[in-house]
């Protein structure tokens, strides 16, 4: 939970006694490559912080095509926030791309923390705000920019994980076909 502690301290000013209470509510969990931790139709009961590893959030569209909406790596939060907050069935699948260790908190434990350690409400609000901003930026990015620019921005932001993610998942994240992504890569390599 060392990475979680560092992450908390970077985001909020927290004392040791509050930190001890917070950590008591989190569980450490390990998953193996190809496991699914959230499935379509199941309610998301946990919010997860990735200590080590790589996960993907995706849904399956009407043509049975997988659409990647998030690739989560170390020091990021991952989950179906809508399902978690509303306790309704998830519209997403979350699967493990490499062996992964996480710190997770159950919905009821998070609600308890909000009462016991009020700074956690601030922490969670900041996380949700940042996630919403990222979602809006990504939506505008997908609608307004050509594929080559989307790929270059992906490389700039997530280049460190590109070798760890299959090309078809990157293409799905960029909302292009794997073949189009190959053409974009070839074109950029020539420049």
PDB file of C-alpha atoms in Angstrom, residues 11-12 110 114 118-133:
ATOM      1  CA  UNK A  11      -3.481  14.860  -3.157  1.00  0.00           C
ATOM      2  CA  UNK A  12      -4.513  15.861   0.366  1.00  0.00           C
ATOM      3  CA  UNK A 110     -15.791   4.528   1.664  1.00  0.00           C
ATOM      4  CA  UNK A 114     -16.351  10.049   4.662  1.00  0.00           C
ATOM      5  CA  UNK A 118     -13.811  14.096   6.378  1.00  0.00           C
ATOM      6  CA  UNK A 119     -10.706  14.900   4.279  1.00  0.00           C
ATOM      7  CA  UNK A 120     -11.526  11.730   2.318  1.00  0.00           C
ATOM      8  CA  UNK A 121     -14.630  13.426   0.928  1.00  0.00           C
ATOM      9  CA  UNK A 122     -12.343  16.111  -0.469  1.00  0.00           C
ATOM     10  CA  UNK A 123      -9.974  13.479  -1.847  1.00  0.00           C
ATOM     11  CA  UNK A 124     -12.787  11.589  -3.560  1.00  0.00           C
ATOM     12  CA  UNK A 125     -14.337  14.795  -4.921  1.00  0.00           C
ATOM     13  CA  UNK A 126     -10.985  15.789  -6.432  1.00  0.00           C
ATOM     14  CA  UNK A 127     -10.621  12.340  -8.037  1.00  0.00           C
ATOM     15  CA  UNK A 128     -14.128  12.465  -9.520  1.00  0.00           C
ATOM     16  CA  UNK A 129     -13.580  16.023 -10.802  1.00  0.00           C
ATOM     17  CA  UNK A 130     -10.323  15.040 -12.498  1.00  0.00           C
ATOM     18  CA  UNK A 131     -11.949  11.954 -14.005  1.00  0.00           C
ATOM     19  CA  UNK A 132     -14.790  14.062 -15.397  1.00  0.00           C
ATOM     20  CA  UNK A 133     -12.358  16.574 -16.898  1.00  0.00           C
TER      21      UNK A 133
END
